[in-house]
Structures are given as C-alpha cells and as structure tokens.
C-alpha cells in the first residue's frame, strides 16, 4: 500500500481522535485541522464544500428552532406522552414507534430526550423492565433520521443522488418502509430481553435498599402550561414538511418561469425556501421572541452538526479525491462482486464520525464511483446509524441516566450494552429490506 496514503489516513484518524476528545463542535473543527495538514503537508487539493447539504441543514435548523422557541416541540412532546401513556402495557412496542414518528417529522433525534423519562415512568409503573422500551426507542429515533425528509442525512443523500435519477421520493420509498419494519422487528425482540423485574437480583437489591421505590402509579406533578402559540407552530412546521414531500412527488409544485421556458427548482433549493418561510411564519404568527432562536437547544445542536459536516465531510472528500485511483482500484472488485459489503464501510465510518450526515457526505460519493447502483446505495443508507455500537452518544447516555432501575446499562465488557441487540437488528434489518426494495428500482 502507498506510504503516502497510509500517512494521510493516519492524519484522518488523528483528527477524529482529537475531535472525539474535544466533543461538540470540536469534532468538526479538528476535521478542518486534518484538512489543513492534508493540503499543506501532502499537497492534496481541497475538495468542494458540500454547500447544498449545509444549506438544507441550516434552513431546517432555523424552522425547527423557531418551532422550539414558540413551544412547538413542547407541544409535540406532550402529544407523544399522551400516546405512550394511553397504551402502558404495550410501551415496548408503542414507545419506539412514537420516537420514530416524532424524529421523522422533526428531522432530529434530539427530540427523544424529553420522552425518555416518560418511557421509563410508564414502563416501571406497569412492572415492565424499562430497558426493553428505553433501548429500542432510542435506536428507533436514530433509524428515523435516515427516513426523515428534513434530516441533515437525507439532505446529503438528496444532493448526492439527484444527478443519478434518485430524488426525495425514491429515498423515502426505500428508507421509510425498511427502517420502520426493522424498528418493529426489534421492538418485538425486545419483549423478551432481560429478566423480569421480580427475577432480577440487582433490581431487587435497589428496592431492598430503598434507593428505588417499587412499581406503582406515581403522583402526577404540576405540568407547566404550554405557550400560547405552541400548537400553531407545530402545525406550521409539519405543514412545511408535508409541502416538501409533495414537492418531491409532484415536480410541478417547484416549476417556475414561463410556459415557454419552465425551470424546475432542485429539491435542496425548494427545501431551503420552504423552511426559511416556515421559520418566518412561525415567528410572525406566534409572536415568539426572535432573539431566542439562536440561543435555543435545537439551534445550538444544529450549528454543531453544520460544523461537523463541514469539517469531517470536507476532510473525507479531500482524502478520497487525493487517493481516488488507489482506493477505487482496491475496492471496485469487491463492490462489483458483493455491493452490500459497502454497507459495512458505512457502518464502521459512522462509528467514528458520530454523524449520519457526515458519513453520508464522506462515503456515498465513493460508492457511486465504485459503480454501485444509486438505488442500492439508498438501500444501504440506514447503515450510517452505527454510532450506537460504542455507547457514548448523547441519547444513549441519557437513556442510561434516566433509567433509575439501572436495567438500561453499559455492560462489563463495554460492548455488551443494552442498545447493541436492538441496534444491530434495526441496522441489519433496515439495510436488508432496503436492498431488496432498491433492487426493484431501475439501475
């Protein structure tokens, strides 16, 4: 193997290690440091900035942030809580479907945080091992990212696949059924995970010590009232999401210009226009304070995502472009013989990059260069959800912390944690089903 390629790859690993240590925007910033080393130290030409992806992510963040400031996310969480509490005995099945649906609509897995204590309480109050719904609900929120029409990862796919005859509609037709079916399968497997609470000695020790109260209906606390415009903001945002999906299905909705010279706007431009308009309408209708938008959690998380995509995807693109002949030459035979093996690369990369969007933007162009048909790459798209494997992602840590029964946990050997089985089932199931559906599309 070329020594230059090895050294450049070592630079990438070093940047990832430093970024992971720094956390937050540090991951993207250290990606830029790695890029600087490749450019100045190895003479690599910088790849093009992933502008369309960043445009979509930024505009969706603005709309979602406006909705949060107006109370719309609180409204959606309250609605989700009602659904989960209405079916307490089936919480292991209902909870992941709810977190999937809400992540699908909002485009961000961060919406799962306020739902986790609700899932725990409902499960424990009804004598159900909390690990079962907590783990699969957390994984379901990640899977929904690769099916959401307004997620950063889907934005990356739209930008990359448009020139290959694959648009938002085709992505949804493949990824929605594949990820949703996989989540349902994982949920049914979770029904038998772990010992029943009455047979779990560690849980019984917590009860005996008084550290944990036995299952039973907890007293309902005071619920903070929703903001006046919370429902309206959520409806406006969801209407925008629906309009984007319709624009993907019916290109006529994004056709402008005269009848003699019609111009069809691209989906990235259409999404950006709709989402910015949605943000403005929400703030106007609800009279939410504009100055709070940049300060809210959604906006802060979104900016972190943008920096991560910019730094990591730019670094990855530059490395691949600089070593295209060696990389593609070494992988092309394998890709032709067994295209599905590319999904393994996506999974491993996502474990390191901690971002579906960054993984998509960094590796999917390589898949296209290897000659893998675009519909099959879309089928492999859910493989970018691999960051559950090492249990240090925010939603996973939160689920462990919210489970006071301590049944949701990291095992003695690190990788034998509560999220491993539902994560593997969802990822393998979604990719398998996605490839089967993708094979039906014309190549």
Short mmCIF file of C-alpha atoms in Angstrom, two decimals:
data_model
loop_
_atom_site.label_atom_id
_atom_site.label_comp_id
_atom_site.label_asym_id
_atom_site.label_seq_id
_atom_site.Cartn_x
_atom_site.Cartn_y
_atom_site.Cartn_z
CA UNK A 1 0.00 0.00 0.00
CA UNK A 2 1.23 3.51 -0.79
CA UNK A 3 3.03 5.05 2.23
CA UNK A 4 1.53 8.45 1.40
CA UNK A 5 -1.99 7.05 1.63
CA UNK A 6 -1.19 5.41 4.98
CA UNK A 7 0.15 8.68 6.40
CA UNK A 8 -2.85 10.64 5.14
CA UNK A 9 -5.20 8.10 6.67
CA UNK A 10 -3.29 8.40 9.94
CA UNK A 11 -3.92 12.16 9.80
CA UNK A 12 -7.67 11.47 9.50
CA UNK A 13 -7.63 9.06 12.45
CA UNK A 14 -5.68 11.59 14.50
CA UNK A 15 -8.15 14.35 13.67
CA UNK A 16 -11.06 12.09 14.63
CA UNK A 17 -9.38 11.12 17.91
CA UNK A 18 -8.73 14.74 18.87
CA UNK A 19 -12.22 15.77 17.79
CA UNK A 20 -13.87 12.98 19.78
CA UNK A 21 -11.85 14.03 22.81
CA UNK A 22 -12.90 17.67 22.42
CA UNK A 23 -16.57 16.82 21.76
CA UNK A 24 -19.27 19.08 20.34
CA UNK A 25 -18.10 21.36 17.55
CA UNK A 26 -14.57 20.14 18.28
CA UNK A 27 -15.14 17.12 16.04
CA UNK A 28 -15.76 19.32 13.01
CA UNK A 29 -13.02 21.80 13.93
CA UNK A 30 -10.41 19.07 14.22
CA UNK A 31 -11.64 17.76 10.88
CA UNK A 32 -10.59 21.12 9.48
CA UNK A 33 -7.19 20.75 11.16
CA UNK A 34 -6.80 17.39 9.42
CA UNK A 35 -7.77 19.05 6.15
CA UNK A 36 -5.12 21.71 6.68
CA UNK A 37 -2.48 19.03 7.19
CA UNK A 38 -3.55 17.19 4.02
CA UNK A 39 -3.46 20.39 1.97
CA UNK A 40 -0.22 21.91 3.27
CA UNK A 41 1.62 18.77 4.29
CA UNK A 42 0.69 16.42 1.45
CA UNK A 43 -0.28 18.83 -1.32
CA UNK A 44 -3.85 17.50 -1.58
CA UNK A 45 -6.29 19.73 -3.45
CA UNK A 46 -9.24 20.71 -1.20
CA UNK A 47 -12.49 19.12 -2.29
CA UNK A 48 -15.59 21.21 -2.98
CA UNK A 49 -17.50 22.46 0.05
CA UNK A 50 -20.76 20.44 0.50
CA UNK A 51 -22.79 23.63 0.02
CA UNK A 52 -26.22 22.19 -0.75
CA UNK A 53 -26.13 19.93 2.30
CA UNK A 54 -25.16 22.80 4.57
CA UNK A 55 -27.88 24.98 3.03
CA UNK A 56 -30.60 22.44 3.78
CA UNK A 57 -29.35 21.76 7.30
CA UNK A 58 -29.13 25.46 8.15
CA UNK A 59 -32.62 26.28 6.88
CA UNK A 60 -34.24 23.27 8.58
CA UNK A 61 -32.50 24.25 11.81
CA UNK A 62 -33.99 27.73 11.56
CA UNK A 63 -37.51 26.34 11.16
CA UNK A 64 -37.10 23.78 13.96
CA UNK A 65 -35.53 26.41 16.25
CA UNK A 66 -38.40 28.81 15.62
CA UNK A 67 -40.81 25.99 16.48
CA UNK A 68 -38.92 25.28 19.72
CA UNK A 69 -38.94 28.94 20.80
CA UNK A 70 -42.68 29.11 20.09
CA UNK A 71 -43.28 25.99 22.22
CA UNK A 72 -43.97 23.63 19.33
CA UNK A 73 -41.52 20.97 20.46
CA UNK A 74 -43.07 21.02 23.93
CA UNK A 75 -46.46 20.51 22.27
CA UNK A 76 -45.17 17.53 20.27
CA UNK A 77 -43.58 16.01 23.37
CA UNK A 78 -46.82 16.44 25.32
CA UNK A 79 -48.68 14.72 22.49
CA UNK A 80 -46.16 11.87 22.44
CA UNK A 81 -46.52 11.46 26.19
CA UNK A 82 -50.27 11.06 25.86
CA UNK A 83 -49.84 8.38 23.19
CA UNK A 84 -47.34 6.43 25.27
CA UNK A 85 -49.38 6.67 28.50
CA UNK A 86 -52.55 5.63 26.67
CA UNK A 87 -51.04 2.20 25.92
CA UNK A 88 -48.93 1.48 29.03
CA UNK A 89 -48.87 -2.33 28.74
CA UNK A 90 -47.58 -2.10 25.15
CA UNK A 91 -44.92 0.52 25.89
CA UNK A 92 -42.13 -1.62 24.37
CA UNK A 93 -43.96 -1.54 21.03
CA UNK A 94 -45.55 1.91 21.23
CA UNK A 95 -42.54 3.91 22.52
CA UNK A 96 -40.19 3.19 19.57
CA UNK A 97 -42.99 3.92 17.10
CA UNK A 98 -43.58 7.27 18.79
CA UNK A 99 -39.90 8.26 18.88
CA UNK A 100 -39.57 7.15 15.25
CA UNK A 101 -42.59 9.21 14.17
CA UNK A 102 -41.52 12.35 16.01
CA UNK A 103 -37.92 12.17 14.77
CA UNK A 104 -39.23 11.54 11.25
CA UNK A 105 -41.34 14.71 11.45
CA UNK A 106 -38.80 16.94 13.21
CA UNK A 107 -35.68 15.73 11.39
CA UNK A 108 -33.63 15.49 14.59
CA UNK A 109 -33.11 12.70 17.10
CA UNK A 110 -32.71 15.25 19.89
CA UNK A 111 -36.48 15.30 20.29
CA UNK A 112 -36.15 11.96 22.10
CA UNK A 113 -34.54 13.47 25.23
CA UNK A 114 -37.74 14.69 26.97
CA UNK A 115 -39.53 11.45 26.02
CA UNK A 116 -37.05 9.15 27.78
CA UNK A 117 -38.22 9.86 31.37
CA UNK A 118 -41.82 9.35 30.22
CA UNK A 119 -40.94 5.96 28.70
CA UNK A 120 -39.15 4.96 31.90
CA UNK A 121 -42.02 6.00 34.15
CA UNK A 122 -44.67 4.23 32.09
CA UNK A 123 -42.64 1.03 31.90
CA UNK A 124 -41.70 0.95 35.58
CA UNK A 125 -45.18 1.89 36.81
CA UNK A 126 -46.55 -1.11 34.93
CA UNK A 127 -43.90 -3.57 36.08
CA UNK A 128 -42.20 -3.74 32.68
CA UNK A 129 -38.41 -3.93 32.55
CA UNK A 130 -37.52 -0.34 31.49
CA UNK A 131 -34.51 -1.49 29.48
CA UNK A 132 -36.81 -3.01 26.87
CA UNK A 133 -38.60 0.15 25.65
CA UNK A 134 -35.79 2.57 26.59
CA UNK A 135 -33.18 0.90 24.41
CA UNK A 136 -35.29 0.25 21.34
CA UNK A 137 -36.95 3.69 21.49
CA UNK A 138 -33.51 5.33 21.48
CA UNK A 139 -32.38 3.24 18.50
CA UNK A 140 -35.66 3.97 16.67
CA UNK A 141 -35.01 7.70 16.90
CA UNK A 142 -31.67 7.16 15.14
CA UNK A 143 -33.18 4.99 12.40
CA UNK A 144 -35.80 7.64 11.66
CA UNK A 145 -33.04 10.12 10.76
CA UNK A 146 -32.37 8.11 7.59
CA UNK A 147 -36.06 8.20 6.67
CA UNK A 148 -36.90 11.80 7.53
CA UNK A 149 -37.45 14.19 4.60
CA UNK A 150 -35.94 17.08 6.59
CA UNK A 151 -32.93 15.48 8.31
CA UNK A 152 -29.36 16.51 7.57
CA UNK A 153 -28.51 12.97 6.45
CA UNK A 154 -31.36 12.89 3.93
CA UNK A 155 -30.28 16.32 2.73
CA UNK A 156 -26.87 14.85 1.96
CA UNK A 157 -28.46 11.96 0.05
CA UNK A 158 -30.68 14.28 -1.98
CA UNK A 159 -27.70 16.37 -3.04
CA UNK A 160 -25.60 13.35 -4.00
CA UNK A 161 -28.23 11.23 -5.74
CA UNK A 162 -30.07 13.91 -7.75
CA UNK A 163 -27.80 13.53 -10.77
CA UNK A 164 -28.34 9.77 -10.73
CA UNK A 165 -32.11 9.87 -11.09
CA UNK A 166 -32.83 9.42 -7.37
CA UNK A 167 -34.77 12.13 -5.54
CA UNK A 168 -36.55 12.57 -2.24
CA UNK A 169 -39.49 10.38 -3.28
CA UNK A 170 -37.30 7.40 -4.15
CA UNK A 171 -35.30 7.81 -0.93
CA UNK A 172 -38.50 7.81 1.14
CA UNK A 173 -39.97 4.87 -0.76
CA UNK A 174 -36.92 2.80 0.11
CA UNK A 175 -35.97 4.07 3.56
CA UNK A 176 -39.31 4.61 5.29
CA UNK A 177 -40.58 1.02 4.99
CA UNK A 178 -37.13 -0.51 5.55
CA UNK A 179 -36.36 1.40 8.75
CA UNK A 180 -39.90 1.24 10.11
CA UNK A 181 -40.22 -2.53 9.60
CA UNK A 182 -36.80 -3.04 11.17
CA UNK A 183 -37.81 -0.99 14.23
CA UNK A 184 -40.98 -3.05 14.67
CA UNK A 185 -39.00 -6.30 14.41
CA UNK A 186 -36.50 -5.05 17.01
CA UNK A 187 -39.34 -3.99 19.32
CA UNK A 188 -40.82 -7.50 19.30
CA UNK A 189 -37.40 -8.98 20.07
CA UNK A 190 -37.11 -6.56 22.99
CA UNK A 191 -40.21 -8.04 24.62
CA UNK A 192 -38.08 -10.91 25.93
CA UNK A 193 -34.85 -9.05 26.70
CA UNK A 194 -33.52 -9.42 30.24
CA UNK A 195 -35.11 -10.89 33.33
CA UNK A 196 -38.50 -9.84 34.58
CA UNK A 197 -38.15 -7.27 37.35
CA UNK A 198 -39.29 -9.75 40.00
CA UNK A 199 -36.49 -12.14 38.97
CA UNK A 200 -33.71 -9.57 38.61
CA UNK A 201 -31.46 -9.69 41.73
CA UNK A 202 -29.79 -6.34 41.04
CA UNK A 203 -33.15 -4.62 40.70
CA UNK A 204 -34.40 -6.31 43.87
CA UNK A 205 -31.34 -5.00 45.74
CA UNK A 206 -32.27 -1.45 44.73
CA UNK A 207 -35.78 -1.98 46.13
CA UNK A 208 -34.50 -3.53 49.35
CA UNK A 209 -32.06 -0.69 49.97
CA UNK A 210 -34.78 1.91 49.46
CA UNK A 211 -32.82 3.51 46.64
CA UNK A 212 -35.74 2.82 44.32
CA UNK A 213 -39.47 2.81 45.00
CA UNK A 214 -41.43 -0.26 43.86
CA UNK A 215 -43.56 -0.03 40.70
CA UNK A 216 -46.79 1.84 41.12
CA UNK A 217 -48.59 4.87 39.80
CA UNK A 218 -46.52 7.89 40.64
CA UNK A 219 -48.18 11.03 41.83
CA UNK A 220 -48.77 13.41 38.98
CA UNK A 221 -46.75 16.56 39.37
CA UNK A 222 -47.61 20.03 38.21
CA UNK A 223 -47.40 20.28 34.43
CA UNK A 224 -46.11 23.55 33.06
CA UNK A 225 -48.62 25.19 30.72
CA UNK A 226 -47.82 25.24 27.03
CA UNK A 227 -47.02 28.53 25.32
CA UNK A 228 -49.90 30.19 23.52
CA UNK A 229 -48.53 29.54 20.04
CA UNK A 230 -47.16 26.04 20.66
CA UNK A 231 -49.79 24.11 18.73
CA UNK A 232 -49.82 26.60 15.85
CA UNK A 233 -46.03 26.48 15.49
CA UNK A 234 -46.02 22.68 15.36
CA UNK A 235 -48.78 22.64 12.75
CA UNK A 236 -46.97 25.23 10.61
CA UNK A 237 -43.74 23.24 10.79
CA UNK A 238 -45.44 19.95 9.92
CA UNK A 239 -47.26 21.67 7.05
CA UNK A 240 -43.88 22.74 5.73
CA UNK A 241 -42.61 19.16 5.97
CA UNK A 242 -45.70 17.93 4.10
CA UNK A 243 -45.19 20.58 1.41
CA UNK A 244 -41.60 19.42 0.91
CA UNK A 245 -42.72 15.82 0.45
CA UNK A 246 -45.41 16.91 -2.02
CA UNK A 247 -42.84 18.98 -3.93
CA UNK A 248 -40.74 15.85 -4.26
CA UNK A 249 -43.68 13.80 -5.51
CA UNK A 250 -45.04 16.49 -7.85
CA UNK A 251 -42.26 18.45 -9.62
CA UNK A 252 -44.95 20.82 -10.93
CA UNK A 253 -45.05 22.42 -7.48
CA UNK A 254 -41.44 23.56 -7.88
CA UNK A 255 -41.66 24.54 -11.52
CA UNK A 256 -41.30 28.27 -12.11
CA UNK A 257 -40.75 30.58 -15.06
CA UNK A 258 -42.83 30.99 -18.18
CA UNK A 259 -44.65 28.23 -20.02
CA UNK A 260 -42.15 28.58 -22.86
CA UNK A 261 -39.13 28.27 -20.56
CA UNK A 262 -40.14 26.37 -17.40
CA UNK A 263 -37.49 25.93 -14.72
CA UNK A 264 -37.70 23.11 -12.21
CA UNK A 265 -36.11 24.10 -8.91
CA UNK A 266 -33.88 21.46 -7.31
CA UNK A 267 -35.06 19.84 -4.09
CA UNK A 268 -32.30 21.44 -1.97
CA UNK A 269 -33.38 24.90 -3.13
CA UNK A 270 -37.05 24.03 -2.61
CA UNK A 271 -36.42 22.74 0.91
CA UNK A 272 -34.39 25.83 1.79
CA UNK A 273 -37.10 28.23 0.58
CA UNK A 274 -39.91 26.38 2.34
CA UNK A 275 -38.07 26.01 5.65
CA UNK A 276 -36.97 29.64 5.84
CA UNK A 277 -40.52 30.72 5.06
CA UNK A 278 -41.83 28.34 7.73
CA UNK A 279 -39.48 29.89 10.30
CA UNK A 280 -40.66 33.40 9.42
CA UNK A 281 -44.35 32.43 9.51
CA UNK A 282 -43.97 30.70 12.89
CA UNK A 283 -42.29 33.72 14.45
CA UNK A 284 -44.88 36.09 12.96
CA UNK A 285 -47.98 34.07 13.87
CA UNK A 286 -46.89 33.11 17.38
CA UNK A 287 -45.04 36.36 18.15
CA UNK A 288 -42.21 34.25 19.59
CA UNK A 289 -39.08 36.24 20.55
CA UNK A 290 -36.75 36.21 17.55
CA UNK A 291 -33.71 36.87 19.70
CA UNK A 292 -34.23 33.50 21.45
CA UNK A 293 -33.86 31.49 18.23
CA UNK A 294 -30.03 31.40 18.16
CA UNK A 295 -29.97 30.57 21.88
CA UNK A 296 -32.27 27.52 21.89
CA UNK A 297 -31.04 23.92 22.14
CA UNK A 298 -32.13 23.00 18.62
CA UNK A 299 -30.16 25.83 17.08
CA UNK A 300 -27.07 25.07 19.15
CA UNK A 301 -27.23 21.37 18.25
CA UNK A 302 -27.79 22.26 14.62
CA UNK A 303 -24.76 24.56 14.47
CA UNK A 304 -22.70 21.74 15.96
CA UNK A 305 -23.99 19.47 13.19
CA UNK A 306 -23.13 22.04 10.50
CA UNK A 307 -19.56 22.43 11.76
CA UNK A 308 -19.23 18.65 11.95
CA UNK A 309 -20.47 18.14 8.40
CA UNK A 310 -18.26 20.94 7.07
CA UNK A 311 -15.07 19.77 8.76
CA UNK A 312 -15.46 15.99 8.52
CA UNK A 313 -17.08 15.73 5.09
CA UNK A 314 -14.60 18.20 3.61
CA UNK A 315 -11.73 16.20 5.11
CA UNK A 316 -13.13 12.89 3.86
CA UNK A 317 -13.82 14.18 0.35
CA UNK A 318 -10.33 15.63 0.08
CA UNK A 319 -8.70 12.37 1.20
CA UNK A 320 -10.75 10.25 -1.21
CA UNK A 321 -10.17 12.61 -4.15
CA UNK A 322 -6.43 12.67 -3.50
CA UNK A 323 -6.25 8.86 -3.47
CA UNK A 324 -9.14 8.02 -5.77
CA UNK A 325 -7.28 5.61 -8.06
CA UNK A 326 -5.78 3.58 -5.22
CA UNK A 327 -8.99 3.44 -3.15
CA UNK A 328 -11.37 2.74 -6.02
CA UNK A 329 -8.97 0.26 -7.60
CA UNK A 330 -8.74 -1.67 -4.36
CA UNK A 331 -12.46 -1.71 -3.66
CA UNK A 332 -14.04 -1.94 -7.11
CA UNK A 333 -13.70 -5.72 -7.46
CA UNK A 334 -15.23 -6.28 -4.04
CA UNK A 335 -18.04 -3.82 -4.76
CA UNK A 336 -18.85 -5.49 -8.07
CA UNK A 337 -18.85 -8.98 -6.54
CA UNK A 338 -20.84 -8.07 -3.43
CA UNK A 339 -22.19 -4.49 -3.42
CA UNK A 340 -23.77 -4.98 0.01
CA UNK A 341 -20.32 -5.05 1.61
CA UNK A 342 -20.15 -1.29 1.11
CA UNK A 343 -22.75 -1.05 3.90
CA UNK A 344 -20.14 -2.41 6.31
CA UNK A 345 -17.88 0.50 5.42
CA UNK A 346 -20.71 2.96 6.04
CA UNK A 347 -21.40 1.37 9.43
CA UNK A 348 -17.75 1.45 10.52
CA UNK A 349 -17.32 5.05 9.35
CA UNK A 350 -20.41 6.19 11.26
CA UNK A 351 -18.94 4.68 14.44
CA UNK A 352 -16.02 7.08 14.05
CA UNK A 353 -17.76 10.16 12.66
CA UNK A 354 -20.77 10.22 15.04
CA UNK A 355 -22.89 11.77 12.31
CA UNK A 356 -25.17 10.19 9.73
CA UNK A 357 -24.90 13.27 7.54
CA UNK A 358 -21.11 13.46 7.68
CA UNK A 359 -20.80 9.74 6.97
CA UNK A 360 -23.20 10.02 4.05
CA UNK A 361 -21.44 13.01 2.56
CA UNK A 362 -17.98 11.47 3.02
CA UNK A 363 -18.57 7.93 1.72
CA UNK A 364 -21.59 7.85 -0.60
CA UNK A 365 -19.65 9.58 -3.43
CA UNK A 366 -17.14 6.72 -3.15
CA UNK A 367 -19.98 4.22 -3.54
CA UNK A 368 -21.10 5.97 -6.71
CA UNK A 369 -17.52 5.99 -8.01
CA UNK A 370 -17.31 2.24 -7.41
CA UNK A 371 -20.23 1.76 -9.77
CA UNK A 372 -22.74 0.65 -7.14
CA UNK A 373 -26.24 1.49 -8.46
CA UNK A 374 -27.76 4.51 -6.73
CA UNK A 375 -30.94 2.64 -5.59
CA UNK A 376 -28.77 0.07 -3.80
CA UNK A 377 -26.78 2.83 -2.09
CA UNK A 378 -30.07 4.27 -0.85
CA UNK A 379 -30.93 0.80 0.45
CA UNK A 380 -27.66 0.83 2.40
CA UNK A 381 -28.36 4.33 3.74
CA UNK A 382 -29.53 3.10 7.22
CA UNK A 383 -26.06 1.61 7.74
CA UNK A 384 -24.86 5.11 8.69
CA UNK A 385 -26.67 4.66 12.04
CA UNK A 386 -23.72 2.80 13.58
CA UNK A 387 -22.81 5.17 16.38
CA UNK A 388 -24.79 3.12 18.93
CA UNK A 389 -22.04 0.46 18.73
CA UNK A 390 -19.75 2.31 21.14
CA UNK A 391 -22.19 3.55 23.81
CA UNK A 392 -21.07 7.14 24.26
CA UNK A 393 -23.56 9.09 22.12
CA UNK A 394 -25.76 11.66 23.85
CA UNK A 395 -29.14 9.93 23.51
CA UNK A 396 -27.66 6.62 24.69
CA UNK A 397 -26.06 8.17 27.76
CA UNK A 398 -29.33 10.00 28.50
CA UNK A 399 -31.36 6.77 28.31
CA UNK A 400 -28.99 5.11 30.78
CA UNK A 401 -29.20 8.05 33.17
CA UNK A 402 -32.99 8.34 33.04
CA UNK A 403 -33.47 4.64 33.88
CA UNK A 404 -33.41 4.72 37.67
CA UNK A 405 -33.96 0.94 37.81
CA UNK A 406 -30.49 0.60 36.23
CA UNK A 407 -31.68 -2.08 33.82
CA UNK A 408 -30.57 0.05 30.85
CA UNK A 409 -26.81 -0.06 31.13
CA UNK A 410 -23.35 -0.49 29.70
CA UNK A 411 -22.06 -4.00 30.34
CA UNK A 412 -18.83 -5.09 31.98
CA UNK A 413 -17.17 -5.51 28.60
CA UNK A 414 -18.36 -2.12 27.20
CA UNK A 415 -19.90 -3.56 24.03
CA UNK A 416 -22.40 -5.82 25.80
CA UNK A 417 -24.71 -2.90 26.45
CA UNK A 418 -28.50 -2.56 26.29
CA UNK A 419 -28.51 -0.92 22.85
CA UNK A 420 -26.41 -3.49 21.00
CA UNK A 421 -29.12 -6.01 20.12
CA UNK A 422 -31.84 -3.55 19.01
CA UNK A 423 -29.19 -1.52 17.18
CA UNK A 424 -27.85 -4.50 15.24
CA UNK A 425 -31.34 -5.82 14.46
CA UNK A 426 -32.50 -2.42 13.22
CA UNK A 427 -29.42 -1.74 11.12
CA UNK A 428 -29.12 -5.19 9.55
CA UNK A 429 -32.89 -5.41 9.06
CA UNK A 430 -33.21 -1.96 7.52
CA UNK A 431 -30.26 -2.48 5.14
CA UNK A 432 -31.51 -5.92 4.10
CA UNK A 433 -35.04 -4.70 3.42
CA UNK A 434 -33.69 -1.52 1.80
CA UNK A 435 -31.53 -3.52 -0.61
CA UNK A 436 -34.50 -5.70 -1.55
CA UNK A 437 -36.64 -2.63 -2.25
CA UNK A 438 -33.78 -0.82 -4.00
CA UNK A 439 -33.28 -3.79 -6.33
CA UNK A 440 -36.79 -3.15 -7.70
CA UNK A 441 -35.79 0.30 -8.98
CA UNK A 442 -34.28 0.71 -12.47
CA UNK A 443 -30.46 0.90 -12.32
#
